[in-house]
CSV table of C-alpha atoms and ligand atoms in Angstrom, one decimal:
chain,number,residue,atom,x,y,z
F,1,MET,CA,19.1,5.9,19.4
F,2,LYS,CA,16.8,2.7,20.4
F,3,SER,CA,16.0,0.6,17.5
F,4,ASP,CA,12.2,0.2,17.2
F,5,GLU,CA,10.3,-3.1,16.1
F,6,ARG,CA,7.6,-1.1,15.1
F,7,GLN,CA,8.8,0.3,12.6
F,8,VAL,CA,8.7,-2.4,10.2
F,9,ARG,CA,5.6,-4.8,9.3
F,10,LEU,CA,5.4,-8.2,7.6
F,11,ASN,CA,3.0,-8.6,5.3
F,12,ARG,CA,1.8,-11.6,3.7
F,13,LYS,CA,-0.2,-11.7,0.5
F,14,ASN,CA,-0.4,-15.3,-1.7
F,15,GLY,CA,1.5,-17.0,0.7
F,16,VAL,CA,4.5,-14.5,-0.4
F,17,GLY,CA,6.3,-12.3,2.8
F,18,PHE,CA,7.4,-9.1,2.9
F,19,LEU,CA,8.7,-6.4,5.0
F,20,THR,CA,6.7,-2.9,4.3
F,21,PHE,CA,7.7,0.5,6.8
F,22,PRO,CA,5.3,2.3,7.9
F,23,ARG,CA,7.4,5.6,7.3
F,24,LEU,CA,7.6,4.9,3.6
F,25,GLU,CA,3.5,3.5,3.8
F,26,ALA,CA,2.6,7.1,4.6
F,27,LEU,CA,3.8,8.4,1.3
F,28,PRO,CA,1.6,7.0,-0.9
F,29,PHE,CA,3.5,8.4,-4.3
F,30,LEU,CA,5.8,5.4,-3.7
F,31,ARG,CA,5.6,1.4,-3.3
F,32,HIS,CA,8.3,-0.3,-1.8
F,33,VAL,CA,9.2,-3.8,0.0
F,34,PHE,CA,12.2,-5.5,1.7
F,35,SER,CA,11.5,-9.4,1.0
F,36,THR,CA,11.9,-12.3,3.0
F,37,ARG,CA,12.5,-15.9,3.0
F,38,LEU,CA,8.8,-16.9,2.9
F,39,GLY,CA,6.7,-18.0,0.1
F,40,GLY,CA,9.6,-18.6,-2.8
F,41,VAL,CA,10.2,-21.9,-4.9
F,42,SER,CA,13.8,-22.0,-4.1
F,43,GLN,CA,15.3,-25.2,-2.1
F,44,LYS,CA,17.8,-25.7,0.6
F,45,GLU,CA,19.7,-22.8,1.8
F,46,PHE,CA,18.0,-21.2,-0.9
F,47,SER,CA,14.6,-22.1,0.7
F,48,SER,CA,12.7,-20.6,-0.3
F,49,LEU,CA,12.6,-16.6,-1.5
F,50,ASN,CA,15.4,-16.7,-2.9
F,51,LEU,CA,16.4,-13.3,-5.2
F,52,ALA,CA,19.9,-13.5,-5.5
F,53,PHE,CA,21.5,-15.0,-9.1
F,54,GLY,CA,24.5,-16.5,-9.1
F,55,ARG,CA,25.4,-18.1,-6.2
F,56,GLY,CA,23.3,-21.8,-7.3
F,57,ASP,CA,19.9,-21.4,-7.2
F,58,PRO,CA,18.6,-22.5,-10.4
F,59,ASN,CA,17.6,-18.9,-12.3
F,60,GLU,CA,14.5,-20.3,-13.7
F,61,ASN,CA,14.0,-20.6,-9.5
F,62,VAL,CA,14.7,-16.5,-8.6
F,63,LEU,CA,12.9,-15.0,-11.9
F,64,GLU,CA,9.6,-17.1,-10.3
F,65,ASN,CA,11.0,-15.9,-6.8
F,66,TYR,CA,10.7,-12.4,-8.1
F,67,ARG,CA,7.6,-12.7,-10.4
F,68,ARG,CA,6.3,-13.8,-6.8
F,69,LEU,CA,6.7,-11.2,-5.0
F,70,CYS,CA,6.3,-8.4,-7.5
F,71,ALA,CA,2.4,-10.2,-7.8
F,72,ALA,CA,2.2,-10.2,-4.3
F,73,ALA,CA,3.7,-6.3,-3.3
F,74,GLY,CA,2.2,-4.7,-6.6
F,75,PHE,CA,5.4,-3.9,-8.5
F,76,ASP,CA,5.3,-4.3,-12.7
F,77,ALA,CA,8.2,-7.1,-13.0
F,78,THR,CA,9.2,-5.2,-16.2
F,79,SER,CA,10.2,-2.2,-14.3
F,80,LEU,CA,13.3,-4.1,-12.2
F,81,VAL,CA,16.8,-2.2,-12.5
F,82,SER,CA,19.4,-3.4,-10.9
F,83,SER,CA,23.1,-3.1,-11.0
F,84,ALA,CA,26.0,-5.2,-10.0
F,85,GLN,CA,27.2,-4.1,-6.7
F,86,VAL,CA,30.9,-3.4,-5.2
F,87,HIS,CA,30.7,-2.2,-2.0
F,88,ARG,CA,31.6,1.2,-2.6
F,89,SER,CA,29.8,4.8,-2.8
F,90,ALA,CA,28.7,5.2,-6.7
F,91,VAL,CA,25.0,6.4,-7.1
F,92,ARG,CA,23.9,6.3,-10.6
F,93,ARG,CA,20.3,7.6,-12.3
F,94,VAL,CA,18.6,5.8,-14.1
F,95,GLY,CA,15.0,6.0,-16.2
F,96,ARG,CA,12.8,3.8,-18.2
F,97,GLN,CA,15.1,3.2,-20.5
F,98,ASN,CA,17.1,1.0,-17.8
F,99,ARG,CA,14.2,-1.3,-17.6
F,100,GLY,CA,15.3,-4.7,-16.8
F,101,GLU,CA,19.2,-4.3,-16.4
F,102,GLY,CA,20.1,-6.9,-13.7
F,103,PHE,CA,17.0,-9.3,-15.3
F,104,THR,CA,16.5,-9.5,-18.6
F,105,LYS,CA,19.3,-7.6,-19.8
F,106,PRO,CA,23.2,-7.3,-18.6
F,107,LYS,CA,23.3,-5.1,-15.3
F,108,PRO,CA,25.7,-2.4,-15.2
F,109,ALA,CA,28.8,-2.6,-12.4
F,110,GLY,CA,30.4,-0.9,-10.2
F,111,VAL,CA,27.1,0.7,-8.9
F,112,ASP,CA,25.9,0.6,-5.2
F,113,GLY,CA,23.1,3.5,-5.1
F,114,MET,CA,20.7,4.9,-7.6
F,115,VAL,CA,18.2,7.3,-8.1
F,116,THR,CA,15.5,8.5,-10.5
F,117,ASN,CA,12.6,10.5,-10.8
F,118,GLU,CA,10.6,8.5,-13.7
F,119,THR,CA,7.5,6.0,-13.1
F,120,GLY,CA,7.5,2.9,-13.8
F,121,VAL,CA,10.7,2.0,-12.9
F,122,THR,CA,11.6,0.2,-10.2
F,123,LEU,CA,15.0,0.2,-8.1
F,124,VAL,CA,16.6,-3.5,-6.8
F,125,THR,CA,19.4,-3.7,-4.3
F,126,HIS,CA,20.7,-7.1,-2.8
F,127,HIS,CA,21.2,-8.2,0.3
F,128,ALA,CA,22.3,-10.5,3.3
F,129,ASP,CA,23.2,-8.2,5.9
F,130,CYS,CA,24.2,-4.6,4.3
F,131,VAL,CA,22.4,-2.2,5.2
F,132,PRO,CA,19.5,-0.7,2.2
F,133,LEU,CA,18.6,2.9,2.8
F,134,TYR,CA,15.5,4.2,0.8
F,135,PHE,CA,15.5,7.6,0.8
F,136,ALA,CA,12.1,9.3,-0.8
F,137,ASP,CA,11.3,13.6,-1.8
F,138,PRO,CA,7.7,14.1,-1.4
F,139,VAL,CA,8.6,18.1,-3.0
F,140,ARG,CA,10.7,16.9,-6.2
F,141,ARG,CA,8.7,13.2,-6.2
F,142,ALA,CA,12.4,12.1,-6.4
F,143,ILE,CA,13.7,8.5,-4.9
F,144,GLY,CA,16.7,6.7,-3.9
F,145,LEU,CA,17.8,3.6,-3.2
F,146,ALA,CA,21.3,2.8,-1.7
F,147,HIS,CA,23.3,-0.4,-0.7
F,148,ALA,CA,25.6,-0.1,2.1
F,149,GLY,CA,27.3,-2.7,3.9
F,150,TRP,CA,30.2,-1.8,6.3
F,151,ARG,CA,32.4,-1.0,3.5
F,152,GLY,CA,29.4,1.2,1.5
F,153,THR,CA,28.1,3.1,4.8
F,154,ALA,CA,32.4,3.5,5.4
F,155,ALA,CA,32.8,5.2,2.0
F,156,ARG,CA,29.2,7.2,3.1
F,157,ILE,CA,26.9,5.8,0.2
F,158,GLY,CA,24.3,7.6,2.3
F,159,ALA,CA,25.6,11.2,2.0
F,160,GLU,CA,26.4,10.3,-2.0
F,161,THR,CA,22.5,8.9,-2.5
F,162,VAL,CA,21.6,12.4,-0.8
F,163,HIS,CA,24.5,14.9,-2.8
F,164,THR,CA,23.3,12.7,-6.3
F,165,LEU,CA,19.2,13.7,-5.4
F,166,THR,CA,20.1,17.3,-5.0
F,167,ARG,CA,22.2,17.6,-8.3
F,168,GLU,CA,20.1,15.4,-10.3
F,169,TYR,CA,16.5,17.0,-9.1
F,170,GLY,CA,17.1,19.6,-7.4
F,171,SER,CA,16.0,18.0,-4.0
F,172,ARG,CA,16.8,19.8,-0.9
F,173,PRO,CA,18.3,17.6,2.1
F,174,GLU,CA,15.6,19.0,4.5
F,175,ASP,CA,12.6,17.0,2.5
F,176,LEU,CA,13.8,14.1,2.4
F,177,VAL,CA,12.3,10.8,4.3
F,178,CYS,CA,14.8,8.1,4.6
F,179,VAL,CA,14.7,4.8,6.3
F,180,VAL,CA,17.8,2.2,7.6
F,181,GLY,CA,16.3,-0.9,6.8
F,182,PRO,CA,16.9,-4.6,7.9
F,183,SER,CA,20.5,-6.0,8.0
F,184,ILE,CA,23.2,-7.2,10.9
F,185,GLY,CA,22.2,-5.0,13.9
F,186,PRO,CA,24.4,-3.6,16.1
F,187,CYS,CA,23.9,-7.1,18.2
F,188,CYS,CA,25.8,-9.6,15.2
F,189,PHE,CA,28.5,-6.7,13.7
F,190,GLU,CA,31.5,-7.8,15.4
F,191,VAL,CA,34.6,-7.0,13.9
F,192,ASP,CA,38.7,-7.2,14.0
F,193,SER,CA,41.6,-3.9,14.5
F,194,PRO,CA,41.2,-3.1,10.7
F,195,VAL,CA,37.4,-2.7,10.4
F,196,PHE,CA,36.9,-1.4,13.9
F,197,GLU,CA,40.1,1.5,13.0
F,198,ILE,CA,38.0,2.6,9.8
F,199,PHE,CA,35.1,3.6,11.7
F,200,ALA,CA,37.0,4.8,14.9
F,201,ALA,CA,38.6,7.8,12.1
F,202,MET,CA,34.9,9.1,11.0
F,203,GLY,CA,34.8,11.5,13.8
F,204,ASP,CA,32.4,13.8,12.7
F,205,LEU,CA,30.4,11.0,13.7
F,206,THR,CA,31.1,10.7,17.5
F,207,PRO,CA,31.9,6.4,16.4
F,208,ARG,CA,32.9,5.6,20.5
F,209,GLU,CA,29.0,6.6,20.5
F,210,TRP,CA,28.2,3.6,18.7
F,211,ILE,CA,31.1,1.2,18.8
F,212,ARG,CA,31.0,-1.5,21.7
F,213,GLU,CA,34.7,-2.6,22.4
F,214,ASP,CA,34.4,-5.9,23.5
F,215,GLY,CA,38.2,-7.0,25.0
F,216,GLY,CA,40.8,-9.1,23.1
F,217,GLY,CA,40.8,-7.4,19.5
F,218,LYS,CA,36.8,-7.4,19.2
F,219,TYR,CA,34.4,-4.8,18.6
F,220,HIS,CA,30.8,-4.2,17.9
F,221,ILE,CA,29.4,-1.8,15.2
F,222,ASP,CA,26.3,-0.3,15.0
F,223,LEU,CA,26.0,0.4,11.6
F,224,TRP,CA,22.5,1.3,11.3
F,225,GLU,CA,23.6,4.3,14.0
F,226,ALA,CA,26.5,5.1,11.9
F,227,ASN,CA,24.3,5.3,8.7
F,228,ARG,CA,21.5,7.4,10.6
F,229,ARG,CA,24.8,9.6,11.5
F,230,ILE,CA,25.7,10.0,7.8
F,231,LEU,CA,22.3,11.0,6.3
F,232,MET,CA,21.9,13.4,9.6
F,233,ARG,CA,25.4,14.8,8.1
F,234,ALA,CA,24.1,15.5,5.1
F,235,GLY,CA,21.3,17.6,6.0
F,236,VAL,CA,18.5,15.0,6.5
F,237,PRO,CA,16.8,16.2,10.0
F,238,GLU,CA,16.7,13.5,12.2
F,239,GLN,CA,13.2,13.2,12.5
F,240,ASN,CA,12.8,12.3,8.9
F,241,ILE,CA,15.0,8.9,9.8
F,242,SER,CA,13.8,6.0,10.5
F,243,VAL,CA,15.6,2.9,11.3
F,244,SER,CA,13.8,-0.7,11.4
F,245,GLY,CA,15.4,-1.9,14.2
F,246,LEU,CA,15.1,-5.7,12.4
F,247,CYS,CA,19.0,-8.0,12.1
F,248,THR,CA,19.0,-10.3,9.5
F,249,ARG,CA,21.2,-12.2,11.7
F,250,CYS,CA,19.0,-12.6,14.7
F,251,HIS,CA,16.2,-13.8,12.3
F,252,PRO,CA,17.3,-17.0,10.6
F,253,ASP,CA,13.9,-18.4,9.7
F,254,LEU,CA,12.6,-14.9,8.3
F,255,LEU,CA,15.4,-13.1,6.5
F,256,PHE,CA,19.0,-14.7,5.1
F,257,SER,CA,22.7,-13.8,6.4
F,258,HIS,CA,25.5,-14.1,4.7
F,259,ARG,CA,27.2,-14.2,8.5
F,260,ALA,CA,24.7,-16.5,10.5
F,261,THR,CA,25.3,-19.3,7.2
F,262,GLY,CA,29.1,-18.7,6.4
F,263,GLY,CA,28.1,-17.6,3.0
F,264,LYS,CA,25.8,-20.8,2.2
F,265,ARG,CA,22.2,-18.7,1.4
F,266,GLY,CA,20.3,-17.0,-0.6
F,267,GLY,CA,19.6,-13.3,-1.6
F,268,LEU,CA,16.8,-10.6,0.0
F,269,ALA,CA,16.2,-7.5,-1.9
F,270,ALA,CA,15.0,-3.9,-1.3
F,271,PHE,CA,12.3,-2.4,-4.0
F,272,LEU,CA,11.5,1.0,-4.5
F,273,ALA,CA,9.6,2.9,-7.0
F,274,LEU,CA,7.0,5.9,-7.5
F,275,ARG,CA,3.9,5.1,-8.6
F,276,GLU,CA,1.9,6.5,-11.8
F,277,ALA,CA,-0.2,9.2,-10.2
F,278,ASP,CA,-3.8,7.3,-11.0
F,279,ASP,CA,-2.4,4.1,-8.5
F,280,GLU,CA,-1.9,6.6,-5.7
F,281,ASN,CA,-4.2,5.8,-2.8
O,301,ZN,ZN1,21.3,-9.7,15.6
């Protein structure tokens, strides 16, 4: 499937740049964003809207960047909930009692996905090439957000998030709307044989259609397409899935990329929240 740059929009407010997806903009009961490098206070390799703690950027800069993005994109900065991601497939149900985890409270470890059906809670996942997966159930008014690097993709965290929404809230997969967000694209995600073998073994996803063999033991893998097919196998209709088509490594001025910088970089974040009923427009 061809990626489509129109599936993502760059917004600017108060000097802060942030991305939104037309597919989710059409759902008035939620608020979403994917961050960029634009409009923060951090310096050097963290310039400027670094949202990653613990990489050498002073915490007060990172917190100020969160405040700026929240103010620009309309999120309540006290509503954020995050977790320590470990590139696996555990998905956790969270609610208002979890607000502040990963910011003003310790963050739970070993969680790469979250779901909620409560307002006043903003799910936050951390990225710098790894694929963000957004989930919205307009019928049950539930949402999910997942961090799918290559390991999480291979562990099918997308399907795990669908199953968690079904188990916790009774969501039907056919009602879900999903966005595969900005991350390293098929243009840039080159791997060696061991990683290739893992994806080549995902036989139910016809992997030969989204893996390119370059020769010399090198391969290019399309993680967007792998995730799209995982979601479809989990029952999400093809027409309900949108791929943003924006590669982090190809846009170094706009986005942080782990591969583009050898790890000397700041971090991006995905945000997703249900709006209060009186906040819908
Ligand atoms: Zn690229």
